[in-house]
XYZ file of C-alpha atoms in Angstrom:
353
model
C 0.000 0.000 0.000
C 1.354 3.408 -0.986
C 0.815 5.988 1.745
C 1.132 9.752 1.780
C 4.161 9.300 4.009
C 5.886 7.107 1.421
C 5.080 9.579 -1.343
C 6.478 12.465 0.664
C 9.568 10.458 1.487
C 10.209 9.714 -2.184
C 9.550 13.293 -3.195
C 11.877 14.634 -0.553
C 14.644 12.229 -1.549
C 14.318 13.192 -5.201
C 14.243 16.913 -4.595
C 17.251 16.591 -2.319
C 19.321 15.870 -5.436
C 19.027 19.508 -6.402
C 21.381 22.041 -4.814
C 20.197 24.994 -2.766
C 16.926 23.345 -1.775
C 17.507 23.343 1.981
C 13.908 24.252 2.821
C 12.107 22.004 0.388
C 10.599 19.702 3.036
C 9.080 22.688 4.753
C 7.442 23.713 1.499
C 6.058 20.225 0.935
C 4.494 19.416 4.279
C 4.762 22.597 6.294
C 7.820 21.483 8.239
C 7.958 20.012 11.706
C 7.822 21.046 15.332
C 8.812 19.314 18.536
C 6.434 18.525 21.356
C 7.166 16.963 24.729
C 4.644 14.284 25.618
C 3.556 13.143 29.068
C 6.361 10.587 29.249
C 8.803 13.484 28.764
C 9.666 12.242 25.255
C 10.519 14.773 22.578
C 8.491 13.946 19.480
C 8.789 15.626 16.079
C 5.382 16.096 14.479
C 4.251 17.837 11.279
C 3.302 21.478 11.626
C 0.084 20.708 9.769
C -1.564 17.579 11.148
C -4.332 16.556 8.778
C -5.049 13.083 10.110
C -4.539 11.207 13.356
C -5.747 8.246 15.370
C -6.300 7.859 19.092
C -5.558 4.454 20.600
C -5.911 3.119 24.117
C -8.269 4.077 26.957
C -9.568 7.606 26.454
C -7.597 8.302 23.275
C -10.560 8.883 20.986
C -12.428 10.674 23.766
C -9.645 13.265 24.062
C -9.718 13.868 20.306
C -13.495 14.285 20.520
C -13.124 16.891 23.266
C -10.813 18.881 21.002
C -13.232 18.740 18.045
C -10.861 16.615 15.986
C -13.148 13.772 14.923
C -13.141 14.993 11.321
C -9.383 14.374 11.215
C -9.549 10.889 12.729
C -8.529 8.416 10.026
C -9.627 5.220 11.804
C -11.116 4.100 15.122
C -10.721 1.075 17.368
C -13.170 -1.736 16.664
C -14.769 -1.501 20.105
C -15.566 2.177 19.533
C -17.610 1.132 16.481
C -19.269 -2.001 17.841
C -19.332 -2.333 21.633
C -19.979 1.149 22.981
C -22.882 2.321 20.834
C -25.315 4.344 22.941
C -23.332 3.904 26.150
C -20.568 6.501 26.067
C -21.250 10.204 25.483
C -18.514 10.849 22.903
C -19.610 7.793 20.905
C -23.201 9.020 20.936
C -22.143 12.496 19.825
C -20.067 11.123 16.940
C -21.862 7.881 16.123
C -22.333 8.455 12.391
C -18.800 9.716 11.907
C -17.194 6.865 13.852
C -19.245 4.238 12.024
C -17.950 5.545 8.696
C -14.297 5.224 9.721
C -12.196 2.130 8.971
C -10.988 0.037 11.927
C -7.623 0.610 13.548
C -7.661 -2.722 15.382
C -8.810 -3.717 18.824
C -8.105 -1.871 22.058
C -4.723 -0.216 21.811
C -4.715 -0.448 18.032
C -3.089 -2.883 15.621
C 0.103 -1.814 13.849
C -0.989 -3.141 10.460
C -4.314 -1.289 10.587
C -2.636 1.860 11.866
C -0.225 1.895 8.928
C -3.112 1.343 6.514
C -4.972 4.330 7.943
C -1.830 6.424 7.380
C -2.203 9.080 10.112
C 0.189 11.990 10.444
C 0.246 11.476 14.220
C -0.858 8.772 16.638
C -2.140 9.682 20.099
C -1.633 6.783 22.528
C -2.698 6.656 26.162
C -0.252 4.061 27.477
C 3.496 4.643 27.509
C 4.622 1.214 26.348
C 2.063 1.194 23.556
C 3.259 4.620 22.407
C 6.882 3.487 22.249
C 6.087 0.197 20.523
C 3.781 1.733 17.929
C 6.274 4.451 17.034
C 9.084 1.930 16.674
C 7.022 -0.357 14.460
C 5.273 2.261 12.313
C 7.812 5.115 12.279
C 4.824 7.430 12.688
C 5.094 10.130 15.388
C 3.323 8.689 18.428
C 2.544 10.990 21.326
C 1.725 9.686 24.788
C -0.943 11.467 26.823
C -2.800 10.380 29.937
C -6.178 11.465 31.316
C -5.007 10.400 34.751
C -7.469 10.800 37.605
C -9.717 13.841 37.739
C -8.429 15.310 40.967
C -6.395 18.250 42.213
C -6.198 21.836 41.015
C -4.702 20.909 37.640
C -5.890 17.442 36.599
C -3.720 15.565 34.122
C -6.428 15.788 31.483
C -5.652 19.500 31.202
C -2.079 18.688 30.172
C -3.337 16.055 27.727
C -5.617 18.622 26.086
C -2.801 21.157 25.883
C -0.386 18.719 24.241
C -2.910 17.540 21.667
C -3.923 21.153 21.084
C -0.333 22.119 20.341
C 0.061 19.222 17.919
C -3.137 19.921 16.002
C -3.484 23.701 16.127
C -6.297 23.384 18.671
C -4.655 25.214 21.566
C -7.551 27.675 21.740
C -9.997 24.804 22.118
C -7.832 23.249 24.847
C -7.887 26.544 26.734
C -11.648 26.824 26.232
C -12.172 23.366 27.723
C -9.933 24.029 30.717
C -11.653 27.327 31.450
C -15.098 25.751 31.144
C -14.305 22.833 33.443
C -12.758 25.216 35.979
C -15.912 27.327 35.761
C -18.032 24.253 36.543
C -15.807 23.280 39.467
C -15.888 26.833 40.834
C -19.675 26.961 40.521
C -20.086 23.695 42.409
C -17.652 24.738 45.126
C -19.312 28.130 45.503
C -22.771 26.590 45.863
C -21.755 24.379 48.783
C -19.124 26.500 50.528
C -21.588 27.629 53.221
C -23.104 24.168 53.647
C -22.107 21.617 56.267
C -20.036 18.942 54.627
C -21.574 15.538 53.957
C -19.486 12.615 55.194
C -22.427 10.235 55.061
C -22.374 9.378 51.356
C -21.439 6.259 49.449
C -20.940 5.884 45.696
C -20.953 2.256 44.586
C -21.060 0.040 41.514
C -18.083 1.990 40.166
C -16.974 0.172 37.036
C -13.339 -0.811 36.758
C -12.202 -3.547 34.421
C -15.799 -4.459 33.832
C -19.145 -4.192 35.586
C -19.202 -4.108 39.381
C -21.678 -4.248 42.235
C -22.375 -2.379 45.454
C -18.958 -3.083 46.979
C -17.045 -1.362 44.155
C -16.253 2.248 45.017
C -13.675 4.968 44.439
C -11.812 6.783 47.212
C -11.457 9.717 46.942
C -14.242 10.203 44.446
C -13.827 13.107 41.969
C -17.384 14.343 42.553
C -16.855 14.655 46.309
C -13.934 17.017 45.814
C -16.237 19.441 43.999
C -19.227 19.358 46.369
C -17.762 19.281 49.883
C -18.557 15.638 50.556
C -16.670 12.500 51.515
C -17.304 8.801 51.653
C -19.006 7.303 54.682
C -16.798 4.219 54.667
C -13.445 4.142 56.418
C -10.749 2.112 54.664
C -7.022 2.547 54.182
C -6.940 1.750 50.467
C -7.517 4.383 47.808
C -8.461 4.378 44.158
C -11.074 2.166 42.521
C -11.430 -0.658 45.013
C -13.767 -3.388 46.221
C -14.528 -3.276 49.943
C -16.160 -5.733 52.333
C -19.901 -5.329 52.492
C -19.743 -5.326 56.299
C -17.778 -2.069 56.057
C -20.609 -0.490 54.064
C -23.271 -1.816 56.429
C -21.385 -0.590 59.507
C -20.858 2.850 57.925
C -24.640 3.127 57.412
C -24.545 5.904 54.775
C -27.531 8.245 54.603
C -27.134 8.739 50.852
C -26.062 6.200 48.244
C -25.463 6.587 44.510
C -24.939 3.777 42.004
C -23.882 3.521 38.365
C -27.084 2.683 36.524
C -25.301 0.579 33.907
C -24.536 -1.928 36.697
C -28.165 -2.356 37.805
C -28.123 -6.146 37.385
C -25.093 -6.481 39.653
C -26.771 -4.323 42.289
C -29.955 -6.373 42.136
C -27.922 -9.542 42.680
C -26.169 -7.970 45.684
C -29.489 -7.004 47.267
C -31.164 -10.381 46.932
C -30.128 -11.717 50.350
C -31.368 -8.624 52.215
C -28.030 -7.878 53.905
C -28.173 -4.193 52.947
C -31.830 -3.596 53.808
C -31.127 -1.893 57.149
C -28.900 0.828 55.679
C -30.427 4.256 56.309
C -30.138 5.366 52.673
C -32.156 2.369 51.519
C -34.717 2.523 54.328
C -35.377 6.223 53.698
C -35.331 6.052 49.904
C -32.206 8.180 49.627
C -30.386 5.978 47.155
C -30.152 7.023 43.538
C -29.030 6.096 40.051
C -26.269 8.111 38.391
C -24.819 7.746 34.919
C -21.726 5.662 34.072
C -18.568 7.587 34.861
C -16.075 4.941 33.783
C -16.049 3.212 30.444
C -12.656 2.879 28.767
C -11.308 5.541 31.165
C -13.420 8.189 32.835
C -16.083 10.265 31.118
C -15.420 13.774 32.408
C -18.625 15.221 30.975
C -20.601 12.602 32.902
C -18.669 13.193 36.123
C -19.579 16.888 35.914
C -23.220 16.147 35.131
C -23.386 13.633 37.990
C -21.862 16.217 40.328
C -24.868 18.501 39.828
C -27.319 15.650 40.378
C -25.552 14.457 43.539
C -25.103 18.027 44.777
C -28.806 18.718 44.335
C -29.696 15.647 46.403
C -27.256 16.470 49.214
C -27.809 20.243 49.291
C -31.223 20.919 47.700
C -31.353 24.556 48.805
C -28.044 25.290 47.051
C -29.237 23.925 43.699
C -32.802 25.216 43.462
C -32.037 26.982 40.173
C -30.506 23.909 38.516
C -32.519 21.689 36.187
C -30.439 18.536 35.887
C -31.419 17.648 32.310
C -30.760 21.193 31.150
C -27.390 21.355 32.910
C -26.387 17.940 31.629
C -27.155 18.927 28.057
C -25.161 22.128 28.478
C -22.126 20.184 29.692
C -22.294 17.577 26.933
C -22.869 20.186 24.250
C -19.910 22.251 25.429
C -17.523 19.311 25.716
C -18.718 17.107 22.859
C -20.686 19.387 20.565
C -24.009 17.584 20.976
C -26.865 17.061 23.407
C -26.448 13.398 24.277
C -28.351 13.060 27.555
C -31.597 11.823 25.999
C -29.791 9.149 23.980
C -27.679 8.136 26.968
C -30.761 7.758 29.154
C -32.495 5.728 26.462
C -29.683 3.191 26.772
C -28.701 3.168 30.452
C -31.712 4.804 32.122
C -32.483 8.081 33.838
C -31.200 9.768 36.950
C -33.475 9.150 39.906
C -34.413 7.219 43.016
C -33.716 3.505 42.903
C -36.822 1.323 42.904
C -36.063 -2.384 42.731
């Protein structure tokens, strides 16, 4: 297969035979620039990136955030087949993604990547980035969404690097400013409220569907709304905890990923959780899936408003959850996806099983 890269290479070699043509490559493809990726690797990329692929967890999502789907030359098979209707960026770009050729399974396949002939590859695991670049000789930049925590989450750096590569720095800045605006709004709403340390978020997906005992500590939503988990454990991150710990903690509010409803139903069958205050008082609720092939930031922000409104109703009287959710998805993904998402996974609301 003859690719644009091969054509350019041949053209450059031929033109190099002529004297005084020291800047010919720059005239052909706009020259190159150097970027430093999140593994501190210096990567030379074309000044004008016309096509790219994103491989690995969150790769295509990051390109979607930066409004680059029209430049994506191929997508992972799972993005075309497994995630339809379940993940916001797939919903927003369904028709476009379905029209793209495959780039292999999760993490990409070198043969398919070469066939798609991107100018740049964005990879979200370090070893995959190194291997792909070695085997394809295509500039491969490593970025990482990381965890959404702290004043400057890693996703901000990922956006900035991709923005620099693709000429989308203004969009990266726009995203960062918008997300900071959301975080500031949430913090401002609850700053005068007593903190909630009586909350539990369960059924947090990690490496597949999970049940009640799967949680995340600290949870990114809690950082924005002055709340903390009711359970006391030493471990952090996405973890599974003993159900006795949850029962003993007796949370007053519980929130569960609606895409894991079957797992939750199975966990409830023996009645062990029935005495928990949140369940007895009907203060347990469905939220939308935050983790699916890395975290969905737009969903985390939308969930934060729903959870905040349940914990501090007086501070969120002016917020209509559906309206706010659509605003967030439209800003970050260019489309209102909430209705389609709810048609697949279900609506926000009180759990009734």
